Amino acid sequence: MKRQGILEELRVRGVRLTPQRLLILNAVAEGEGHLGVDEVFRQAKQSYPYMDIATVYRTLHLFKRLGVVTEVAIGDRLHFEIRDPDRRHHHMVCAKCGGAYDLAPDYLDGFREALMKEFSFEPDLDNFTVTGVCANCNAGPSDSPQG
Amino acid sequence: MKRQGILEELRVRGVRLTPQRLLILNAVAEGEGHLGVDEVFRQAKQSYPYMDIATVYRTLHLFKRLGVVTEVAIGDRLHFEIRDPDRRHHHMVCAKCGGAYDLAPDYLDGFREALMKEFSFEPDLDNFTVTGVCANCNAGPSDSPQG
DNA sequence: ATACTTGCAAAAAGTTTGCTCTCTG
DNA sequence: CAGAGAGCAAACTTTTTGCAAGTAT
């Protein structure tokens, strides 16, 4: 599906398609949610043991520059996910369990408009993440899930 | 003013007041907005050249644990500011000029309620930061969007 | 007096870079 | 074939840690 479209776009843009890049793209694409650099690395390395962490960094940066992936700041580390303009969303990250959930963009429409209207501040909500405590962790406060 | 109150609280809590800690507290307090670790370090070092970066880290963590300062994630780096319960606010950070602006908490009231109601997700908006492009940078773009 | 702190140095952890050889287009 | 990319190792940056010596209470 969209994997093909991405490859096509890369080709059109004159970006060389190396096995490493394909593996990294796959890793990010498979990893649904969003993967940290090291997760992408490990994943890609499974198919190609010579994979180098530097290549992962360079490729991820390349992909980001090309608009193929999106950076999501989770905690103090960057995560990456395939950028799909039709499925834009934000993220809720639980500070307790580390879980990350997608959030429909319209929850922030009002906020965005307010910022633009009031401050002429154009928020970049693509990389937007709210930290907090998720339903599960709120219900069962860490140690005793049910007693 | 509140500096005294903080010192009093530290004393009550049995935290030792060393010159280093006072300098670090001052640095954060002076630096209005929010300072990065290195900024706090440099600032404090001006008054006391032997100041060590490890001390800054340890002290900042201590202050955070005690609720004296708040961590603000700006970019991929933590910044710190004095925590004043009477002046809670969020932050808008300009991705272009790096400027950080305070944002009144009520801009997010609706958002918070929606998250809690819909997902039982309790957002931690104390450490909340929106990235984007500020009015200035939007007006006179220093670099062109695409070449 | 004594436990908490600091300074210093070294260790970690995460990211980036220089260089050479390889491979894509 | 030419130039972009990969592999590798070393450099960097930021943050943390172990310890001996110093200091606040």
Coordinates of C-alpha atoms (C1' of nucleotides) in Angstrom, one line a residue:
Chain A
M1 CA 0.0 0.0 0.0
K2 CA 1.6 3.3 1.0
R3 CA 5.0 1.7 1.2
Q4 CA 5.0 1.6 -2.5
G5 CA 4.0 5.2 -2.8
I6 CA 6.9 6.2 -0.6
L7 CA 9.4 4.2 -2.6
E8 CA 8.1 5.8 -5.7
E9 CA 8.4 9.2 -4.2
L10 CA 11.9 8.6 -3.1
R11 CA 12.8 7.4 -6.5
V12 CA 11.3 10.5 -8.1
R13 CA 13.2 12.7 -5.7
G14 CA 16.4 11.1 -6.8
V15 CA 17.1 9.4 -3.5
R16 CA 19.0 6.2 -3.8
L17 CA 17.3 3.1 -2.7
T18 CA 19.7 1.0 -0.8
P19 CA 18.8 -2.2 1.1
Q20 CA 19.6 -0.4 4.3
R21 CA 17.1 2.3 3.6
L22 CA 14.4 -0.2 2.7
L23 CA 15.0 -2.1 5.9
I24 CA 14.8 1.1 8.0
L25 CA 11.7 2.2 6.2
N26 CA 10.1 -1.2 6.8
A27 CA 11.1 -1.2 10.5
V28 CA 9.4 2.2 11.0
A29 CA 6.4 1.1 9.0
E30 CA 5.9 -2.2 10.8
G31 CA 6.3 -0.6 14.2
E32 CA 2.9 0.9 14.0
G33 CA 3.0 3.4 16.9
H34 CA 6.4 4.9 16.9
L35 CA 9.8 3.5 17.4
G36 CA 12.9 4.9 19.1
V37 CA 16.1 5.0 17.1
D38 CA 17.4 2.0 18.9
E39 CA 14.3 0.0 18.2
V40 CA 14.5 0.8 14.6
F41 CA 18.1 -0.2 14.7
R42 CA 17.4 -3.6 16.4
Q43 CA 14.6 -4.3 14.1
A44 CA 16.5 -3.6 10.9
K45 CA 19.5 -5.4 12.2
Q46 CA 17.5 -8.6 12.4
S47 CA 17.4 -8.8 8.7
Y48 CA 20.8 -7.4 8.1
P49 CA 23.3 -7.9 10.9
Y50 CA 25.8 -5.4 9.4
M51 CA 23.3 -2.6 9.9
D52 CA 25.1 0.3 11.6
I53 CA 23.6 2.7 14.1
A54 CA 25.0 5.7 12.2
T55 CA 23.2 4.6 9.1
V56 CA 20.0 4.5 11.1
Y57 CA 20.5 8.0 12.3
R58 CA 21.4 9.3 8.9
T59 CA 18.5 7.6 7.2
L60 CA 16.0 8.6 9.8
H61 CA 17.1 12.2 9.4
L62 CA 16.9 11.8 5.6
F63 CA 13.4 10.4 5.8
K64 CA 12.4 13.2 8.0
R65 CA 13.8 15.8 5.7
L66 CA 12.0 14.1 2.9
G67 CA 8.7 14.1 4.8
V68 CA 8.5 10.4 4.9
V69 CA 8.6 10.0 8.6
T70 CA 7.6 12.2 11.5
E71 CA 9.5 12.8 14.7
V72 CA 7.7 12.4 17.9
A73 CA 9.3 13.5 21.1
I74 CA 8.4 10.9 23.7
G75 CA 10.0 11.5 27.0
D76 CA 13.4 12.9 26.2
R77 CA 14.0 10.7 23.2
L78 CA 12.8 11.0 19.6
H79 CA 10.6 8.4 18.1
F80 CA 9.7 8.0 14.5
E81 CA 6.6 7.0 12.6
I82 CA 5.6 6.9 9.0
R83 CA 4.0 10.2 8.1
D84 CA 0.6 9.8 6.6
P85 CA -1.1 13.1 5.8
D86 CA -4.5 11.3 5.8
R87 CA -4.0 10.0 9.3
R88 CA -2.6 12.9 11.1
H89 CA -2.8 12.6 14.9
H90 CA -1.2 13.7 18.1
H91 CA 0.0 11.6 21.0
M92 CA -0.8 11.1 24.6
V93 CA 2.1 9.5 26.4
C94 CA 1.6 8.0 29.8
A95 CA 4.3 9.0 32.2
K96 CA 3.8 5.9 34.3
C97 CA 3.6 3.0 31.9
G98 CA 5.2 4.7 28.9
G99 CA 2.3 3.8 26.7
A100 CA 1.6 6.1 23.8
Y101 CA -1.8 6.6 22.3
D102 CA -3.0 8.4 19.2
L103 CA -5.2 11.4 19.6
A104 CA -7.4 12.7 16.9
P105 CA -6.3 16.2 15.6
D106 CA -9.6 17.9 16.2
Y107 CA -9.1 17.9 20.0
L108 CA -6.6 20.6 19.3
D109 CA -8.4 22.6 16.7
G110 CA -9.7 25.1 19.1
F111 CA -6.4 25.4 20.8
R112 CA -4.6 26.0 17.5
E113 CA -7.0 28.6 16.4
A114 CA -6.7 30.4 19.7
L115 CA -3.0 30.5 19.5
M116 CA -3.0 31.8 16.0
K117 CA -5.7 34.4 16.6
E118 CA -4.3 35.6 19.9
F119 CA -0.6 35.4 19.4
S120 CA -0.1 34.8 15.8
F121 CA 1.7 31.8 17.0
E122 CA 1.5 29.0 14.5
P123 CA 1.7 25.8 16.5
D124 CA 3.4 22.8 15.0
L125 CA 1.0 20.2 16.2
D126 CA 2.4 17.5 14.0
N127 CA 5.0 16.8 16.6
F128 CA 2.6 17.3 19.4
T129 CA 2.6 15.1 22.5
V130 CA 0.8 15.4 25.8
T131 CA 2.3 13.7 28.8
G132 CA 0.0 12.5 31.6
V133 CA -1.4 9.5 33.2
C134 CA -3.5 7.1 31.2
A135 CA -6.7 5.5 32.3
N136 CA -5.1 2.2 33.3
C137 CA -2.5 3.8 35.4
N138 CA -5.0 6.1 37.0
A139 CA -7.3 3.2 37.8
G140 CA -4.7 0.9 39.3
P141 CA -2.1 3.1 40.8
S142 CA 1.1 1.3 39.8
D143 CA 1.7 -1.3 42.5
S144 CA -1.7 -2.9 43.3
P145 CA -3.7 -3.5 40.1
Q146 CA -6.5 -5.1 42.1
G147 CA -5.3 -5.6 45.6
Chain B
M1 CA 9.6 37.7 48.3
K2 CA 9.3 34.1 47.3
R3 CA 13.0 33.4 47.4
Q4 CA 12.8 33.7 51.2
G5 CA 9.8 31.5 51.3
I6 CA 11.7 28.8 49.4
L7 CA 14.7 29.0 51.6
E8 CA 12.4 28.7 54.6
E9 CA 10.7 25.7 53.2
L10 CA 14.0 24.0 52.4
R11 CA 15.2 24.6 55.9
V12 CA 12.0 23.2 57.3
R13 CA 12.4 20.2 55.1
G14 CA 15.8 19.6 56.6
V15 CA 17.6 20.4 53.3
R16 CA 21.1 21.8 53.8
L17 CA 21.5 25.2 52.5
T18 CA 24.9 25.4 50.9
P19 CA 26.3 28.3 48.9
Q20 CA 26.1 26.3 45.8
R21 CA 22.5 25.6 46.2
L22 CA 21.7 29.2 46.9
L23 CA 23.6 30.2 43.8
I24 CA 21.8 27.7 41.7
L25 CA 18.5 28.8 43.1
N26 CA 19.3 32.4 42.4
A27 CA 20.3 31.6 38.8
V28 CA 17.0 29.9 38.1
A29 CA 15.1 32.6 39.9
E30 CA 16.8 35.4 38.0
G31 CA 16.6 33.7 34.6
E32 CA 12.9 34.6 34.5
G33 CA 11.8 32.4 31.6
H34 CA 13.6 29.1 32.0
L35 CA 17.2 28.2 31.8
G36 CA 18.9 25.1 30.4
V37 CA 21.3 23.2 32.7
D38 CA 24.3 24.8 31.1
E39 CA 22.8 28.3 31.5
V40 CA 22.3 27.7 35.1
F41 CA 25.8 26.4 35.4
R42 CA 27.4 29.3 33.6
Q43 CA 25.3 31.8 35.6
A44 CA 26.2 30.2 39.0
K45 CA 29.8 29.9 38.0
Q46 CA 30.1 33.6 37.6
S47 CA 29.7 34.0 41.3
Y48 CA 31.6 30.9 42.2
P49 CA 34.1 29.7 39.7
Y50 CA 34.5 26.3 41.4
M51 CA 30.9 25.4 40.6
D52 CA 30.7 22.0 39.1
I53 CA 28.2 20.8 36.5
A54 CA 27.5 17.7 38.5
T55 CA 26.4 19.8 41.4
V56 CA 24.1 21.7 39.1
Y57 CA 22.5 18.5 37.9
R58 CA 22.2 17.1 41.4
T59 CA 20.8 20.3 42.8
L60 CA 18.3 20.8 40.0
H61 CA 17.1 17.3 40.5
L62 CA 16.8 17.9 44.2
F63 CA 14.9 21.1 43.7
K64 CA 12.6 19.4 41.3
R65 CA 11.9 16.6 43.8
L66 CA 11.2 19.2 46.4
G67 CA 8.8 21.0 44.1
V68 CA 10.9 24.2 44.1
V69 CA 11.5 24.2 40.4
T70 CA 9.7 22.8 37.4
E71 CA 11.2 21.0 34.4
V72 CA 10.2 22.3 31.0
A73 CA 11.1 20.2 28.0
I74 CA 12.2 22.6 25.3
G75 CA 13.4 20.9 22.2
D76 CA 15.2 17.9 23.4
R77 CA 16.7 19.6 26.4
L78 CA 15.3 20.2 29.9
H79 CA 14.9 23.7 31.2
F80 CA 14.1 24.8 34.7
E81 CA 12.1 27.5 36.3
I82 CA 10.9 28.4 39.7
R83 CA 7.7 26.8 40.5
D84 CA 5.1 29.3 41.6
P85 CA 1.7 27.7 42.1
D86 CA 0.1 31.1 41.8
R87 CA 1.5 31.6 38.4
R88 CA 1.1 28.4 36.6
H89 CA 1.5 28.6 32.9
H90 CA 2.4 26.7 29.8
H91 CA 4.9 27.5 27.2
M92 CA 5.1 28.3 23.5
V93 CA 8.5 27.7 22.0
C94 CA 9.4 29.1 18.7
A95 CA 11.2 26.5 16.6
K96 CA 12.9 29.2 14.5
C97 CA 14.2 31.7 17.0
G98 CA 14.1 29.5 20.1
G99 CA 12.1 32.1 22.0
A100 CA 9.9 30.8 24.7
Y101 CA 6.7 32.5 25.8
D102 CA 4.4 31.9 28.7
L103 CA 0.8 30.8 28.0
A104 CA -2.0 31.2 30.4
P105 CA -3.4 27.9 31.6
D106 CA -6.9 28.5 30.6
Y107 CA -6.1 28.1 26.9
L108 CA -5.9 24.4 27.7
D109 CA -8.8 24.0 30.1
G110 CA -11.0 22.7 27.4
F111 CA -8.4 20.4 26.1
R112 CA -7.7 19.0 29.5
E113 CA -11.4 18.4 30.2
A114 CA -11.8 16.6 26.9
L115 CA -9.0 14.3 27.5
M116 CA -10.2 13.4 31.0
K117 CA -13.8 13.0 29.9
E118 CA -13.1 11.0 26.8
F119 CA -10.1 9.0 27.7
S120 CA -9.7 9.3 31.4
F121 CA -6.3 10.6 30.5
E122 CA -5.0 13.0 33.1
P123 CA -2.7 15.3 31.2
D124 CA 0.3 16.8 33.0
L125 CA 0.0 20.3 31.7
D126 CA 2.6 21.6 34.1
N127 CA 5.3 20.5 31.9
F128 CA 3.4 21.5 28.8
T129 CA 5.1 23.1 25.8
V130 CA 3.8 23.8 22.3
T131 CA 6.3 24.1 19.6
G132 CA 5.6 26.3 16.6
V133 CA 6.6 29.5 14.9
C134 CA 6.1 32.8 16.7
A135 CA 4.7 36.0 15.4
N136 CA 8.0 37.6 14.7
C137 CA 9.4 34.7 12.7
N138 CA 6.2 34.3 10.9
A139 CA 6.2 37.9 9.8
G140 CA 9.8 38.0 8.6
P141 CA 10.9 34.5 7.8
S142 CA 14.6 34.4 8.0
D143 CA 14.8 31.2 5.8
S144 CA 12.6 30.4 2.9
P145 CA 10.2 27.4 3.3
Q146 CA 11.5 25.6 0.2
G147 CA 14.7 26.9 -1.3
Chain C
dA1 C1' 30.5 15.1 65.5
dT2 C1' 28.5 13.2 61.6
dA3 C1' 25.9 12.6 57.9
dC4 C1' 25.1 15.2 53.9
dT5 C1' 27.5 17.7 49.9
dT6 C1' 30.8 19.1 46.8
dG7 C1' 34.6 18.6 43.3
dC8 C1' 36.9 16.0 40.3
dA9 C1' 37.4 12.6 37.2
dA10 C1' 35.8 9.0 34.8
dA11 C1' 31.9 6.3 33.0
dA12 C1' 27.6 6.1 30.5
dA13 C1' 24.4 7.0 27.0
dG14 C1' 23.0 9.0 22.8
dT15 C1' 24.4 11.2 18.4
dT16 C1' 27.4 12.9 15.0
dT17 C1' 31.4 12.9 11.9
dG18 C1' 35.6 11.7 9.0
dC19 C1' 37.3 8.6 5.9
dT20 C1' 37.5 4.8 2.7
dC21 C1' 35.4 1.4 0.2
dT22 C1' 31.1 0.0 -2.1
dC23 C1' 27.1 0.2 -4.7
dT24 C1' 23.2 2.6 -7.0
dG25 C1' 21.6 4.8 -10.9
Chain D
dC1 C1' 31.7 5.5 -14.2
dA2 C1' 30.7 9.1 -10.8
dG3 C1' 29.0 10.4 -6.9
dA4 C1' 26.0 9.2 -3.1
dG5 C1' 25.8 5.9 0.7
dA6 C1' 27.5 2.4 4.1
dG7 C1' 30.6 0.7 7.6
dC8 C1' 33.6 1.5 11.2
dA9 C1' 35.8 3.9 14.6
dA10 C1' 36.5 7.8 17.0
dA11 C1' 34.8 12.3 18.5
dC12 C1' 31.2 14.8 20.9
dT13 C1' 27.6 16.2 24.0
dT14 C1' 24.9 15.7 27.8
dT15 C1' 24.0 13.4 32.1
dT16 C1' 25.3 10.3 35.8
dT17 C1' 28.2 8.1 39.3
dG18 C1' 32.1 6.8 42.7
dC19 C1' 35.0 8.6 46.1
dA20 C1' 37.6 11.3 49.1
dA21 C1' 37.6 15.6 51.3
dG22 C1' 34.8 19.4 53.1
dT23 C1' 31.0 21.5 55.5
dA24 C1' 26.2 22.7 57.4
dT25 C1' 23.6 21.9 61.3

